[in-house]
CSV table of C-alpha atoms in Angstrom, one decimal:
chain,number,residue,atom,x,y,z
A,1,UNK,CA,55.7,116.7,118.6
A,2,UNK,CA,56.2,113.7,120.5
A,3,UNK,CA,55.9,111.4,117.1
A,4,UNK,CA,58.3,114.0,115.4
A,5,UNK,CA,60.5,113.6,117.7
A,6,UNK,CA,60.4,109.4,117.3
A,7,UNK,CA,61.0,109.4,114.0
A,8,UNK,CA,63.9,111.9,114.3
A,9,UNK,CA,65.1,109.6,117.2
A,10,UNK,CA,64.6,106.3,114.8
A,11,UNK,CA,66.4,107.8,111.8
A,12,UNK,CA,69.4,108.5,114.2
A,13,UNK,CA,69.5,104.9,114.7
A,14,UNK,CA,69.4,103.8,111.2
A,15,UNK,CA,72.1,106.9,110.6
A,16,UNK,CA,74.3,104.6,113.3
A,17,UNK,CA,73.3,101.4,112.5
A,18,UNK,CA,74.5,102.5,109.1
A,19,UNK,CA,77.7,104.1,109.9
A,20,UNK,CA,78.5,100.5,111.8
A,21,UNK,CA,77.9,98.6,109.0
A,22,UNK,CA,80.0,100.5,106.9
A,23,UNK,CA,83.0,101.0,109.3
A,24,UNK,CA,82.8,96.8,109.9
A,25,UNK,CA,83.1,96.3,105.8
A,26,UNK,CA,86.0,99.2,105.8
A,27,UNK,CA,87.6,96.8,108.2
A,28,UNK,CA,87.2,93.6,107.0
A,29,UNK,CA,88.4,95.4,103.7
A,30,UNK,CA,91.5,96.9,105.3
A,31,UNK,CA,92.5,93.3,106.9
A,32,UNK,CA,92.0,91.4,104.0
A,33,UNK,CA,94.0,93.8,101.6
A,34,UNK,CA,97.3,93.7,104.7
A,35,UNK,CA,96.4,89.8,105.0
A,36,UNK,CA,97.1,89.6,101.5
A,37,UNK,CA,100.7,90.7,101.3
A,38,UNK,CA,101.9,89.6,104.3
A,39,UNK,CA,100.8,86.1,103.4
A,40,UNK,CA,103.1,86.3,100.3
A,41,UNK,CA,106.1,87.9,101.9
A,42,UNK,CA,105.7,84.2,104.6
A,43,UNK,CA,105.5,82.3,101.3
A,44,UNK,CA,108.6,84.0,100.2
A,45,UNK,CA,110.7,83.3,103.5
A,46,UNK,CA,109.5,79.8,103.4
A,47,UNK,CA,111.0,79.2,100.2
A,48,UNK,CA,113.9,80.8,100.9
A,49,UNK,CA,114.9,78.9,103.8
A,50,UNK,CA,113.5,75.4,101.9
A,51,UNK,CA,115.6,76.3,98.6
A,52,UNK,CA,118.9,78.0,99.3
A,53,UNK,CA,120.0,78.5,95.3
A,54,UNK,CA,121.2,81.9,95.0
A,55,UNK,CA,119.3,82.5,91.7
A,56,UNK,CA,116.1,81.6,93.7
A,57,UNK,CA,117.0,83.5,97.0
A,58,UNK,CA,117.3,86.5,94.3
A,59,UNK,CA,113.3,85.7,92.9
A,60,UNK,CA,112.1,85.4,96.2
A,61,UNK,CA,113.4,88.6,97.3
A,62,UNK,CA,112.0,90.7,94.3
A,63,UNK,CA,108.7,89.2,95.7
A,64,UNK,CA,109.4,90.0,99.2
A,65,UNK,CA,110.2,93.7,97.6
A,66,UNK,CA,106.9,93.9,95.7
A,67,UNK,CA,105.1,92.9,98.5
A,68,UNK,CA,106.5,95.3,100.8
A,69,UNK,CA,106.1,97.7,98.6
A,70,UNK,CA,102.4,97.4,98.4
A,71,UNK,CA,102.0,96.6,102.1
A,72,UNK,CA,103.9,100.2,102.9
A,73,UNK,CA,101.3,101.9,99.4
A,74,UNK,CA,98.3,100.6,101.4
A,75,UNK,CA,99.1,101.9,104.6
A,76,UNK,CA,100.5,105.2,103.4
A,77,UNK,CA,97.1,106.1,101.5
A,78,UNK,CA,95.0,104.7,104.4
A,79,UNK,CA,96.7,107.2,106.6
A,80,UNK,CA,96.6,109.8,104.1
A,81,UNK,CA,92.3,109.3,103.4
A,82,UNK,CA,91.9,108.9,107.1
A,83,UNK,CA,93.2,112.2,107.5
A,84,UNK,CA,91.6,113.8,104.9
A,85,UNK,CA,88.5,112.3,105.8
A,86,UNK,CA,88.5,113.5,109.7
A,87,UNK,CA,89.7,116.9,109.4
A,88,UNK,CA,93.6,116.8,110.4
A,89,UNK,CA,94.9,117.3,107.5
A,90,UNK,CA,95.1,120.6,107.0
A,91,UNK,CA,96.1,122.4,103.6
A,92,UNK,CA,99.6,123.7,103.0
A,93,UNK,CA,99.5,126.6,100.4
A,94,UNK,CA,102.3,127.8,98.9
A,95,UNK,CA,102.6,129.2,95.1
A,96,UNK,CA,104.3,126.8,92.0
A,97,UNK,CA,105.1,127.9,89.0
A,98,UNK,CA,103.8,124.6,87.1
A,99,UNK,CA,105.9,125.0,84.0
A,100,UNK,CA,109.2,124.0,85.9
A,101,UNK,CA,107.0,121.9,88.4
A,102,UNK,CA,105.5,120.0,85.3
A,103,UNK,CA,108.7,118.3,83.5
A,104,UNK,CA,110.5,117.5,87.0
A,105,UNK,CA,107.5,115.3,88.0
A,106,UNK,CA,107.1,113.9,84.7
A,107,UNK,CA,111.0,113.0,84.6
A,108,UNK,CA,110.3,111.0,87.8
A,109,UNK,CA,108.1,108.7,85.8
A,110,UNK,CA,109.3,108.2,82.4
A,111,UNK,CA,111.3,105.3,83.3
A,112,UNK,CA,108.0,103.3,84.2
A,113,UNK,CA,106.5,104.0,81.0
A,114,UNK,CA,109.7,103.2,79.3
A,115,UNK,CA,109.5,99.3,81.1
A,116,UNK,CA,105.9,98.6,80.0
A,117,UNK,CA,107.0,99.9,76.2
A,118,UNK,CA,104.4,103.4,76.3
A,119,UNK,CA,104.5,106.4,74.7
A,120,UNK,CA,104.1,109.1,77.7
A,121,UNK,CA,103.2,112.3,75.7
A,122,UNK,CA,102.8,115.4,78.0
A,123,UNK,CA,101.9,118.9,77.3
A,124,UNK,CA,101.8,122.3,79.5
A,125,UNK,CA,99.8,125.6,78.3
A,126,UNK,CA,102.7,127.9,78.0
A,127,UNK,CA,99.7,130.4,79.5
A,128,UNK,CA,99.4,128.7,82.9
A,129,UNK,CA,99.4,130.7,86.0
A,130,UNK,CA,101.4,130.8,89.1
A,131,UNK,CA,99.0,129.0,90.8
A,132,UNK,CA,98.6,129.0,94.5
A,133,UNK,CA,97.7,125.4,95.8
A,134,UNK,CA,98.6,122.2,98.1
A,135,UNK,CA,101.7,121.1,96.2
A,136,UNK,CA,101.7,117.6,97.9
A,137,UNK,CA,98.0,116.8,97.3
A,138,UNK,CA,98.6,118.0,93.3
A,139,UNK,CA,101.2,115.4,93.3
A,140,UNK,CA,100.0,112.7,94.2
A,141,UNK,CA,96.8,113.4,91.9
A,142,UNK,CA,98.9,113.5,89.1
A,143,UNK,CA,100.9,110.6,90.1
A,144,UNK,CA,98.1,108.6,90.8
A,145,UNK,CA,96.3,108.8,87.8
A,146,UNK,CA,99.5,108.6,85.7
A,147,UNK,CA,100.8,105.3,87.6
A,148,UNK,CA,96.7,104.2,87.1
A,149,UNK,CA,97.2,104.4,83.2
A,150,UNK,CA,100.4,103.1,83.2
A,151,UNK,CA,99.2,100.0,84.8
A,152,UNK,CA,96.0,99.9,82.6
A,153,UNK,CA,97.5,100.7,79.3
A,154,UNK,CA,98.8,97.8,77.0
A,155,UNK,CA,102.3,98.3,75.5
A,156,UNK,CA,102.8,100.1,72.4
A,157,UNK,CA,99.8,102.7,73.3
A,158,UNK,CA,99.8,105.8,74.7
A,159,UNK,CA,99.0,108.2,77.2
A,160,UNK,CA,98.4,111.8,77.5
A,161,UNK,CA,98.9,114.9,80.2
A,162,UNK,CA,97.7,118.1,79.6
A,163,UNK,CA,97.5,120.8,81.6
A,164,UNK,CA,96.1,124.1,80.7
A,165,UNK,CA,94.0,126.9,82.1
A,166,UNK,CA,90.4,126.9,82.7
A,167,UNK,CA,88.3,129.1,84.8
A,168,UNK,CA,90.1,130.6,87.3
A,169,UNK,CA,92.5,127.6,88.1
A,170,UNK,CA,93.7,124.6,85.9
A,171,UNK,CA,92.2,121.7,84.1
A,172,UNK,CA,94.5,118.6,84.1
A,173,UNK,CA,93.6,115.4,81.6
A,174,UNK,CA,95.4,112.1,81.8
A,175,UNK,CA,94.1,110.0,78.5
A,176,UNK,CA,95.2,106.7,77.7
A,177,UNK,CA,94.7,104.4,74.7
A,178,UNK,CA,94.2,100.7,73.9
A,179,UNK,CA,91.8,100.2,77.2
A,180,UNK,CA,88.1,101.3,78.0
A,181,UNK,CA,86.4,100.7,81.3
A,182,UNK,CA,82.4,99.5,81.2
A,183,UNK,CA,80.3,102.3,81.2
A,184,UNK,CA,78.3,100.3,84.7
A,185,UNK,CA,82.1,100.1,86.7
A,186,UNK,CA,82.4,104.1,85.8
A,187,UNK,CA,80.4,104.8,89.3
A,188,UNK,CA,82.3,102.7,91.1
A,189,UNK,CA,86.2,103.3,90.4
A,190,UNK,CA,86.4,106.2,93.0
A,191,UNK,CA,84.6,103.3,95.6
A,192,UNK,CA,87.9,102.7,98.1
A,193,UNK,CA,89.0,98.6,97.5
A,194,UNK,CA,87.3,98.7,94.1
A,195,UNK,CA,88.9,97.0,91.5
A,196,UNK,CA,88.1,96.2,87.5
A,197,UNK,CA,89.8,93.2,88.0
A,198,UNK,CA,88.8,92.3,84.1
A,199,UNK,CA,91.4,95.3,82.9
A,200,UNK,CA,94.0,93.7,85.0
A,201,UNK,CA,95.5,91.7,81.9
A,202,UNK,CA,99.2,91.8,83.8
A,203,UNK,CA,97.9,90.6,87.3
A,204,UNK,CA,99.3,94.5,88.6
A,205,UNK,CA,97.0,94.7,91.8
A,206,UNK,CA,97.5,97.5,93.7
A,207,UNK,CA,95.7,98.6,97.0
A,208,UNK,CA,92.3,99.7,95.3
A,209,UNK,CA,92.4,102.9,97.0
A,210,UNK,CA,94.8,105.1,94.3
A,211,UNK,CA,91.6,106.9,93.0
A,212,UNK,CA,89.5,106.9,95.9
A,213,UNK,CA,92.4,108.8,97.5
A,214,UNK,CA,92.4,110.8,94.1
A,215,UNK,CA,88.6,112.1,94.4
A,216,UNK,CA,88.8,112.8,98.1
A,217,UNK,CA,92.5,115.1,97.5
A,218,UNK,CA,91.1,117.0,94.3
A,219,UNK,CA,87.2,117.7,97.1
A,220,UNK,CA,90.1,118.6,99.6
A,221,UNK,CA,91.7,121.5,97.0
A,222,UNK,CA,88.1,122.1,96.4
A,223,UNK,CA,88.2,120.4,92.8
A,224,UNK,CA,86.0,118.1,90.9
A,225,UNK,CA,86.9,115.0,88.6
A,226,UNK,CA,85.5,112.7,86.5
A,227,UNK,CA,85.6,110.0,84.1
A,228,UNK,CA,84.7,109.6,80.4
A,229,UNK,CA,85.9,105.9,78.8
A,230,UNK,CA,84.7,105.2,74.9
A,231,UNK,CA,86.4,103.9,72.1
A,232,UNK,CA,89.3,102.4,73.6
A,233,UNK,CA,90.5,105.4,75.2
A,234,UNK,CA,89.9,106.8,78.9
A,235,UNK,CA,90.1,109.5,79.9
A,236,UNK,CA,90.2,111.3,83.5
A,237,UNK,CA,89.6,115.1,83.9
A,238,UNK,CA,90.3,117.3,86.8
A,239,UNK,CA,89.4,120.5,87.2
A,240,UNK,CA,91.4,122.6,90.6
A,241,UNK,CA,90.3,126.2,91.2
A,242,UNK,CA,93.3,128.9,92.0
A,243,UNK,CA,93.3,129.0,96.3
């Protein structure tokens, strides 16, 4: 009993020892990624006080708007995982008839994929259901993943979103052309602060934590995802049972 209980008592601490580790990486993680921005937006005001021009005060301002942009993305979904992740966020159910949901959302984004010269091609099963679920969370899954292959995609390619039943819920697929991630980073892309820096061709960034925020919102509506990438093409499955 009493050696039972020691090595119950010594995997505790390695179980804490552990969870320290991990929370001082999350951390330096976090500081580095708000360093980052902040850094640039000083940069910006420097020059702008050093180089009064108008058409240079007008650059330096679309960088101090990018930058706070991504400063505000980062700490949005850090607030949003952390919530997920301790238990305060609870779900919000409410019914949504996805066939008018569906081109209202995709409207938002066309504009994007208009800028980086993509074809955005988008199909609905006229069969879907009313389905019952966490409108918020399903948006920003969807958004995610489409502002992921927007980024990733090279102009003059495509990408794909269908949505269709399967099971008792919905199956949604977001495919895009002309990119394919290494099958040994596939693991890894759901990893919060990951990045395939090597896919990057347009210097995009981004927070690193759009598709860990992804995975943990589609575990949330009890869901499952993953990632197939072959060919040139990716693609990113979701599957979200009716609630």
């Amino acid at each position: 009993p009493a050696s039972r209980l020691y090595q119950s008592a010594q995997q505790q601490v390695y179980r804490l020892q552990e969870l320290n580790q991990l929370k001082d990486e999350f951390v330096h993680m976090v500081s580095h990624e708000l360093r980052t921005p902040l850094t640039n937006m000083k940069m910006a005001l420097t020059m702008m006080e050093a180089r009064p021009e108008p058409e240079r005060q007008q650059r330096y301002l679309h960088l101090l708007k990018l930058e706070w942009q991504r400063e505000l993305s980062l700490v949005n979904e850090l607030l949003e995982l952390l919530a997920m992740e301790s238990g305060k966020r609870q779900l919000e159910l409410e019914p949504l008839q996805l066939l008018e949901w569906i081109p209202r959302l995709t409207d938002s984004l066309q504009m994007r994929f208009l800028e980086r010269q993509l074809q955005f091609i988008w199909r609905a099963s006229p069969d879907l259901p009313l389905f019952t679920t966490d409108v918020r969370l399903l948006e920003r899954i969807l958004v995610e993943l489409l502002n992921n292959a927007c980024k990733y995609t090279p102009p003059l390619h495509q990408v794909h979103l269908e949505i269709y039943p399967h099971g008792q819920g919905i199956r949604v697929q977001v495919t895009n052309t002309g990119v394919e991630i290494p099958v040994e980073q596939l693991p890894k892309i759901f990893e919060k602060f990951h990045r395939i820096t090597a896919l990057d061709r347009y210097q995009q960034g981004g927070t690193g934590l759009g598709l860990a925020l992804v995975k943990k919102a589609v575990e949330f509506l009890q869901g499952q995802i993953q990632a197939t990438s072959r060919e040139g093409c990716t693609c990113f499955q979701v599957d979200l049972p009716l609630l």
